[in-house]
């Protein structure tokens, strides 16, 4: 027993944890940083035609402190005004590269909704801008009034400071005119997508609706297959005569392809055009390509009014 006790004492003398170790374990975690969000009116526009698309409602200027990059997770918004929530078909957020959120309707009676934000990281000491847009229904009531306010921002654990949080968007009032747009339909490719250059990976049909010609500004495609990034390169929209009508996108960003249309691309009133999405395909048989346009908000257009 005496020998055993001596061994235990010797063990405790040589192998017990040093007193400084608990302090090392309890070191504070890295600083999460702070995000300042300044709320501004996105536009002074007040009269909105029924069916108008991509109407700017709020602008959010985001600035990160220099301690850490900050990821924006979601935005909590609230619709106010006397207009019925059914007048608004879609609410969504866009950044510099296009839509950065899901598309939401205003389903809650109190006007609250949350937009899930993707791919928005404000780097340390840097700034980003997010704009909130609304699509108005063609059946929106005349004289309906709509505005939005920002209630909170989820920044993945970083503290958030709201500046001008009391600012709501300029009141938007629907008027009797109906603004047309462009209807997009996905068509099946005419042949199987195979490895090689200048392959057709998707086909679309565009139709101008309403009383005006439509200038298509951009189209955002999402691949619901497994191909991503450099699997597809040199993406471009062309006519059936191989005329390019968009800029060339070097590769997808993840599974997204945002194509900016040429300034000359125009759909006359009631006109329909079929376009093909071409790309250099660098995939094997097990990798899939299945492009879709997720929401009408992913087709940005601008009416071109003609003298009648």
Short mmCIF file of C-alpha atoms in Angstrom, two decimals:
data_model
loop_
_atom_site.label_atom_id
_atom_site.label_comp_id
_atom_site.label_asym_id
_atom_site.label_seq_id
_atom_site.Cartn_x
_atom_site.Cartn_y
_atom_site.Cartn_z
CA UNK A 1 0.00 0.00 0.00
CA UNK A 2 2.83 2.38 0.88
CA UNK A 3 4.55 1.64 -2.45
CA UNK A 4 1.30 2.20 -4.37
CA UNK A 5 0.68 5.50 -2.60
CA UNK A 6 4.20 6.62 -3.46
CA UNK A 7 3.60 5.88 -7.16
CA UNK A 8 0.33 7.86 -7.13
CA UNK A 9 2.03 10.83 -5.47
CA UNK A 10 4.85 10.67 -8.00
CA UNK A 11 2.33 10.56 -10.88
CA UNK A 12 0.40 13.56 -9.61
CA UNK A 13 3.64 15.51 -9.07
CA UNK A 14 4.90 15.01 -12.60
CA UNK A 15 1.74 14.74 -14.71
CA UNK A 16 -0.91 17.03 -13.29
CA UNK A 17 -2.07 19.80 -15.61
CA UNK A 18 -0.23 23.11 -15.20
CA UNK A 19 -2.33 25.85 -13.60
CA UNK A 20 -2.05 28.07 -16.68
CA UNK A 21 -3.84 25.64 -19.01
CA UNK A 22 -7.42 26.49 -18.00
CA UNK A 23 -6.71 30.10 -18.96
CA UNK A 24 -5.56 28.95 -22.41
CA UNK A 25 -8.69 26.86 -22.91
CA UNK A 26 -10.93 29.80 -22.00
CA UNK A 27 -9.47 32.22 -24.54
CA UNK A 28 -12.23 34.28 -26.12
CA UNK A 29 -13.47 33.19 -29.54
CA UNK A 30 -12.58 35.22 -32.63
CA UNK A 31 -14.45 38.48 -33.08
CA UNK A 32 -17.52 38.03 -35.28
CA UNK A 33 -17.42 41.62 -36.52
CA UNK A 34 -20.17 44.17 -36.98
CA UNK A 35 -22.32 44.94 -40.01
CA UNK A 36 -23.77 48.42 -40.48
CA UNK A 37 -26.89 48.52 -42.64
CA UNK A 38 -28.05 51.88 -43.98
CA UNK A 39 -31.62 51.89 -45.29
CA UNK A 40 -32.40 54.17 -48.24
CA UNK A 41 -35.22 54.74 -50.69
CA UNK A 42 -34.38 52.88 -53.88
CA UNK A 43 -36.31 55.20 -56.19
CA UNK A 44 -38.64 58.20 -56.19
CA UNK A 45 -41.05 56.41 -58.52
CA UNK A 46 -44.62 56.63 -57.19
CA UNK A 47 -47.10 55.57 -59.92
CA UNK A 48 -46.78 51.89 -60.84
CA UNK A 49 -48.66 50.29 -63.77
CA UNK A 50 -50.47 47.06 -63.03
CA UNK A 51 -48.27 44.11 -63.93
CA UNK A 52 -45.05 46.13 -63.58
CA UNK A 53 -41.97 44.00 -62.89
CA UNK A 54 -38.76 44.64 -60.96
CA UNK A 55 -39.86 47.82 -59.19
CA UNK A 56 -37.15 48.97 -56.71
CA UNK A 57 -38.52 49.36 -53.18
CA UNK A 58 -35.59 49.62 -50.75
CA UNK A 59 -31.83 49.94 -51.00
CA UNK A 60 -29.62 48.50 -48.25
CA UNK A 61 -26.02 49.68 -48.05
CA UNK A 62 -23.95 47.13 -46.09
CA UNK A 63 -20.57 47.89 -44.51
CA UNK A 64 -18.45 45.44 -42.52
CA UNK A 65 -15.95 46.39 -39.84
CA UNK A 66 -12.35 45.36 -40.44
CA UNK A 67 -12.32 42.45 -37.96
CA UNK A 68 -14.00 39.78 -40.11
CA UNK A 69 -15.87 38.92 -43.29
CA UNK A 70 -19.63 38.84 -42.67
CA UNK A 71 -22.17 36.57 -44.33
CA UNK A 72 -25.72 37.89 -44.75
CA UNK A 73 -28.23 35.10 -44.03
CA UNK A 74 -31.67 36.70 -44.23
CA UNK A 75 -33.62 39.97 -44.26
CA UNK A 76 -36.86 40.51 -42.34
CA UNK A 77 -39.19 42.95 -44.12
CA UNK A 78 -42.64 44.33 -43.49
CA UNK A 79 -45.11 45.61 -46.06
CA UNK A 80 -47.22 48.58 -45.06
CA UNK A 81 -49.70 50.77 -46.92
CA UNK A 82 -53.38 50.40 -47.73
CA UNK A 83 -52.96 48.13 -50.77
CA UNK A 84 -53.88 44.47 -50.56
CA UNK A 85 -50.92 42.08 -50.24
CA UNK A 86 -52.24 40.08 -53.22
CA UNK A 87 -51.34 43.07 -55.45
CA UNK A 88 -47.70 41.99 -55.12
CA UNK A 89 -46.71 38.78 -56.86
CA UNK A 90 -43.08 38.60 -55.84
CA UNK A 91 -40.58 40.24 -53.49
CA UNK A 92 -36.86 39.51 -53.89
CA UNK A 93 -33.38 40.96 -53.39
CA UNK A 94 -30.68 41.64 -55.96
CA UNK A 95 -26.98 42.41 -55.62
CA UNK A 96 -24.32 43.33 -58.14
CA UNK A 97 -24.52 39.94 -59.84
CA UNK A 98 -28.30 39.55 -60.00
CA UNK A 99 -30.87 37.96 -57.69
CA UNK A 100 -29.40 36.93 -54.33
CA UNK A 101 -32.52 35.72 -52.51
CA UNK A 102 -35.50 33.45 -52.87
CA UNK A 103 -38.69 34.95 -54.28
CA UNK A 104 -41.43 35.55 -51.71
CA UNK A 105 -45.04 36.67 -51.74
CA UNK A 106 -46.59 38.58 -48.86
CA UNK A 107 -48.60 35.77 -47.30
CA UNK A 108 -48.77 36.98 -43.71
CA UNK A 109 -51.69 39.20 -42.72
CA UNK A 110 -49.37 41.54 -40.81
CA UNK A 111 -47.27 42.04 -43.96
CA UNK A 112 -44.12 40.42 -42.59
CA UNK A 113 -41.86 38.25 -44.74
CA UNK A 114 -38.31 36.94 -44.68
CA UNK A 115 -35.93 36.70 -47.62
CA UNK A 116 -33.21 34.03 -47.46
CA UNK A 117 -29.99 35.54 -48.80
CA UNK A 118 -27.40 33.50 -50.69
CA UNK A 119 -23.89 34.28 -51.87
CA UNK A 120 -23.64 37.65 -50.11
CA UNK A 121 -20.46 38.00 -48.04
CA UNK A 122 -19.35 41.49 -47.07
CA UNK A 123 -15.58 41.29 -46.78
CA UNK A 124 -13.79 42.99 -43.89
CA UNK A 125 -13.56 46.78 -44.39
CA UNK A 126 -15.70 46.48 -47.54
CA UNK A 127 -19.20 47.48 -48.71
CA UNK A 128 -22.02 45.80 -50.62
CA UNK A 129 -25.45 46.98 -51.78
CA UNK A 130 -28.67 44.97 -51.85
CA UNK A 131 -31.84 46.27 -53.50
CA UNK A 132 -35.32 44.98 -52.68
CA UNK A 133 -37.59 44.64 -55.73
CA UNK A 134 -41.31 43.92 -56.18
CA UNK A 135 -43.33 42.49 -59.06
CA UNK A 136 -46.88 43.82 -59.25
CA UNK A 137 -49.78 41.62 -60.36
CA UNK A 138 -51.62 42.42 -63.59
CA UNK A 139 -54.80 42.24 -61.50
CA UNK A 140 -53.56 44.73 -58.86
CA UNK A 141 -56.23 47.11 -57.64
CA UNK A 142 -56.07 50.65 -58.94
CA UNK A 143 -54.91 53.15 -56.27
CA UNK A 144 -53.48 50.38 -54.05
CA UNK A 145 -50.67 51.76 -51.87
CA UNK A 146 -47.55 49.75 -51.00
CA UNK A 147 -44.28 50.37 -49.18
CA UNK A 148 -41.69 48.27 -47.35
CA UNK A 149 -39.55 48.68 -44.24
CA UNK A 150 -36.56 46.66 -43.01
CA UNK A 151 -37.09 45.14 -39.57
CA UNK A 152 -33.92 43.09 -38.99
CA UNK A 153 -30.90 41.42 -40.60
CA UNK A 154 -29.45 38.01 -39.73
CA UNK A 155 -25.68 38.20 -40.26
CA UNK A 156 -24.58 34.73 -39.08
CA UNK A 157 -23.63 35.75 -35.55
CA UNK A 158 -22.17 39.17 -36.33
CA UNK A 159 -23.75 42.13 -34.59
CA UNK A 160 -25.89 44.33 -36.83
CA UNK A 161 -26.40 48.08 -36.54
CA UNK A 162 -29.37 49.45 -38.47
CA UNK A 163 -29.05 53.06 -39.65
CA UNK A 164 -32.13 54.95 -40.84
CA UNK A 165 -34.16 51.90 -39.84
CA UNK A 166 -37.23 54.12 -39.58
CA UNK A 167 -37.01 54.83 -43.31
CA UNK A 168 -39.69 53.06 -45.35
CA UNK A 169 -39.73 52.89 -49.10
CA UNK A 170 -41.38 55.61 -51.14
CA UNK A 171 -45.12 54.90 -51.35
CA UNK A 172 -45.93 53.07 -54.60
CA UNK A 173 -49.47 53.52 -55.92
CA UNK A 174 -50.85 51.31 -58.70
CA UNK A 175 -52.51 53.08 -61.61
CA UNK A 176 -54.89 51.93 -64.34
CA UNK A 177 -52.37 51.31 -67.10
CA UNK A 178 -51.15 47.75 -67.54
CA UNK A 179 -47.47 47.23 -68.23
CA UNK A 180 -46.55 44.26 -70.36
CA UNK A 181 -43.52 42.06 -70.00
CA UNK A 182 -41.85 39.01 -71.48
CA UNK A 183 -43.07 35.46 -70.99
CA UNK A 184 -40.35 32.82 -71.05
CA UNK A 185 -40.94 29.12 -71.71
CA UNK A 186 -38.30 26.41 -71.42
CA UNK A 187 -38.07 24.06 -74.42
CA UNK A 188 -36.34 20.69 -74.59
CA UNK A 189 -32.97 20.59 -76.38
CA UNK A 190 -33.26 18.99 -79.81
CA UNK A 191 -30.48 16.49 -79.09
CA UNK A 192 -28.71 14.86 -76.15
CA UNK A 193 -26.15 17.08 -74.40
CA UNK A 194 -22.70 15.64 -75.09
CA UNK A 195 -19.05 16.52 -74.46
CA UNK A 196 -17.73 19.02 -77.01
CA UNK A 197 -17.60 22.64 -78.10
CA UNK A 198 -20.54 24.88 -78.96
CA UNK A 199 -23.22 22.44 -77.82
CA UNK A 200 -26.87 23.39 -77.32
CA UNK A 201 -27.58 22.98 -73.59
CA UNK A 202 -31.01 24.68 -73.39
CA UNK A 203 -33.70 26.28 -75.56
CA UNK A 204 -36.16 29.02 -74.63
CA UNK A 205 -39.15 30.77 -76.18
CA UNK A 206 -39.61 34.50 -75.44
CA UNK A 207 -42.91 36.30 -76.07
CA UNK A 208 -43.53 40.03 -75.65
CA UNK A 209 -46.79 40.74 -73.83
CA UNK A 210 -48.68 44.01 -73.53
CA UNK A 211 -48.85 47.06 -75.76
CA UNK A 212 -45.13 47.88 -75.93
CA UNK A 213 -41.99 46.42 -77.40
CA UNK A 214 -39.69 44.90 -74.79
CA UNK A 215 -35.94 45.20 -74.43
CA UNK A 216 -34.68 42.06 -72.66
CA UNK A 217 -31.76 43.08 -70.45
CA UNK A 218 -30.66 39.79 -68.90
CA UNK A 219 -31.72 36.19 -68.23
CA UNK A 220 -30.60 34.15 -65.24
CA UNK A 221 -30.43 30.37 -65.73
CA UNK A 222 -30.08 27.81 -62.94
CA UNK A 223 -28.82 24.29 -63.58
CA UNK A 224 -30.94 21.72 -61.72
CA UNK A 225 -28.51 19.02 -62.81
CA UNK A 226 -25.13 18.21 -61.28
CA UNK A 227 -22.86 20.23 -63.62
CA UNK A 228 -21.34 23.37 -62.10
CA UNK A 229 -18.65 26.02 -62.53
CA UNK A 230 -16.17 25.11 -65.31
CA UNK A 231 -18.15 22.06 -66.43
CA UNK A 232 -19.78 24.45 -68.92
CA UNK A 233 -17.76 27.25 -70.51
CA UNK A 234 -18.32 30.08 -73.01
CA UNK A 235 -22.07 30.18 -72.50
CA UNK A 236 -23.96 32.39 -74.97
CA UNK A 237 -27.50 32.83 -76.28
CA UNK A 238 -27.89 32.54 -80.05
CA UNK A 239 -30.68 32.56 -82.62
CA UNK A 240 -31.42 29.59 -84.89
CA UNK A 241 -29.15 31.30 -87.42
CA UNK A 242 -26.25 31.22 -84.92
CA UNK A 243 -26.42 34.99 -84.36
CA UNK A 244 -25.18 35.88 -80.88
CA UNK A 245 -27.66 37.97 -78.91
CA UNK A 246 -25.89 38.00 -75.53
CA UNK A 247 -22.44 38.48 -74.10
CA UNK A 248 -20.29 35.35 -73.64
CA UNK A 249 -20.10 34.04 -70.07
CA UNK A 250 -16.72 32.30 -69.49
CA UNK A 251 -18.19 29.75 -67.04
CA UNK A 252 -21.03 29.21 -64.64
CA UNK A 253 -20.85 30.60 -61.11
CA UNK A 254 -21.71 27.52 -59.15
CA UNK A 255 -24.85 26.35 -60.94
CA UNK A 256 -25.92 29.82 -62.09
CA UNK A 257 -25.47 31.43 -65.51
CA UNK A 258 -26.42 35.11 -65.81
CA UNK A 259 -26.50 36.17 -69.47
CA UNK A 260 -26.57 39.88 -70.36
CA UNK A 261 -28.34 40.57 -73.63
CA UNK A 262 -27.02 42.79 -76.42
CA UNK A 263 -28.36 46.33 -76.53
CA UNK A 264 -29.84 45.60 -79.96
CA UNK A 265 -31.94 42.64 -78.79
CA UNK A 266 -35.59 43.69 -78.86
CA UNK A 267 -38.95 41.94 -78.90
CA UNK A 268 -41.56 43.87 -80.82
CA UNK A 269 -45.13 43.98 -79.54
CA UNK A 270 -46.53 40.44 -79.56
CA UNK A 271 -43.36 38.98 -81.10
CA UNK A 272 -42.10 35.48 -80.22
CA UNK A 273 -38.50 34.35 -80.63
CA UNK A 274 -36.79 31.03 -79.89
CA UNK A 275 -33.21 31.15 -78.61
CA UNK A 276 -30.62 28.49 -77.87
CA UNK A 277 -28.15 28.49 -74.99
CA UNK A 278 -24.81 27.25 -76.32
CA UNK A 279 -21.76 26.18 -74.28
CA UNK A 280 -18.53 24.22 -74.43
CA UNK A 281 -19.37 21.06 -72.49
CA UNK A 282 -16.67 19.46 -70.31
CA UNK A 283 -18.60 16.69 -68.55
CA UNK A 284 -18.87 12.93 -68.57
CA UNK A 285 -21.95 10.79 -68.96
CA UNK A 286 -22.71 10.80 -65.22
CA UNK A 287 -22.86 14.62 -64.97
CA UNK A 288 -26.20 16.19 -65.86
CA UNK A 289 -27.39 19.50 -67.31
CA UNK A 290 -30.97 20.62 -66.81
CA UNK A 291 -31.36 24.38 -67.07
CA UNK A 292 -34.41 26.26 -65.80
CA UNK A 293 -35.39 29.87 -65.26
CA UNK A 294 -36.66 29.72 -61.69
CA UNK A 295 -38.82 32.81 -61.60
CA UNK A 296 -40.15 35.54 -63.93
CA UNK A 297 -38.00 37.94 -61.91
CA UNK A 298 -34.94 36.27 -63.49
CA UNK A 299 -35.85 37.80 -66.85
CA UNK A 300 -35.17 41.53 -66.61
CA UNK A 301 -36.89 43.66 -69.24
CA UNK A 302 -37.62 47.27 -70.05
CA UNK A 303 -40.62 48.47 -72.10
CA UNK A 304 -39.83 50.48 -75.21
CA UNK A 305 -42.66 52.88 -75.92
CA UNK A 306 -43.31 53.67 -79.57
CA UNK A 307 -45.13 56.71 -80.87
CA UNK A 308 -48.56 55.64 -82.02
#
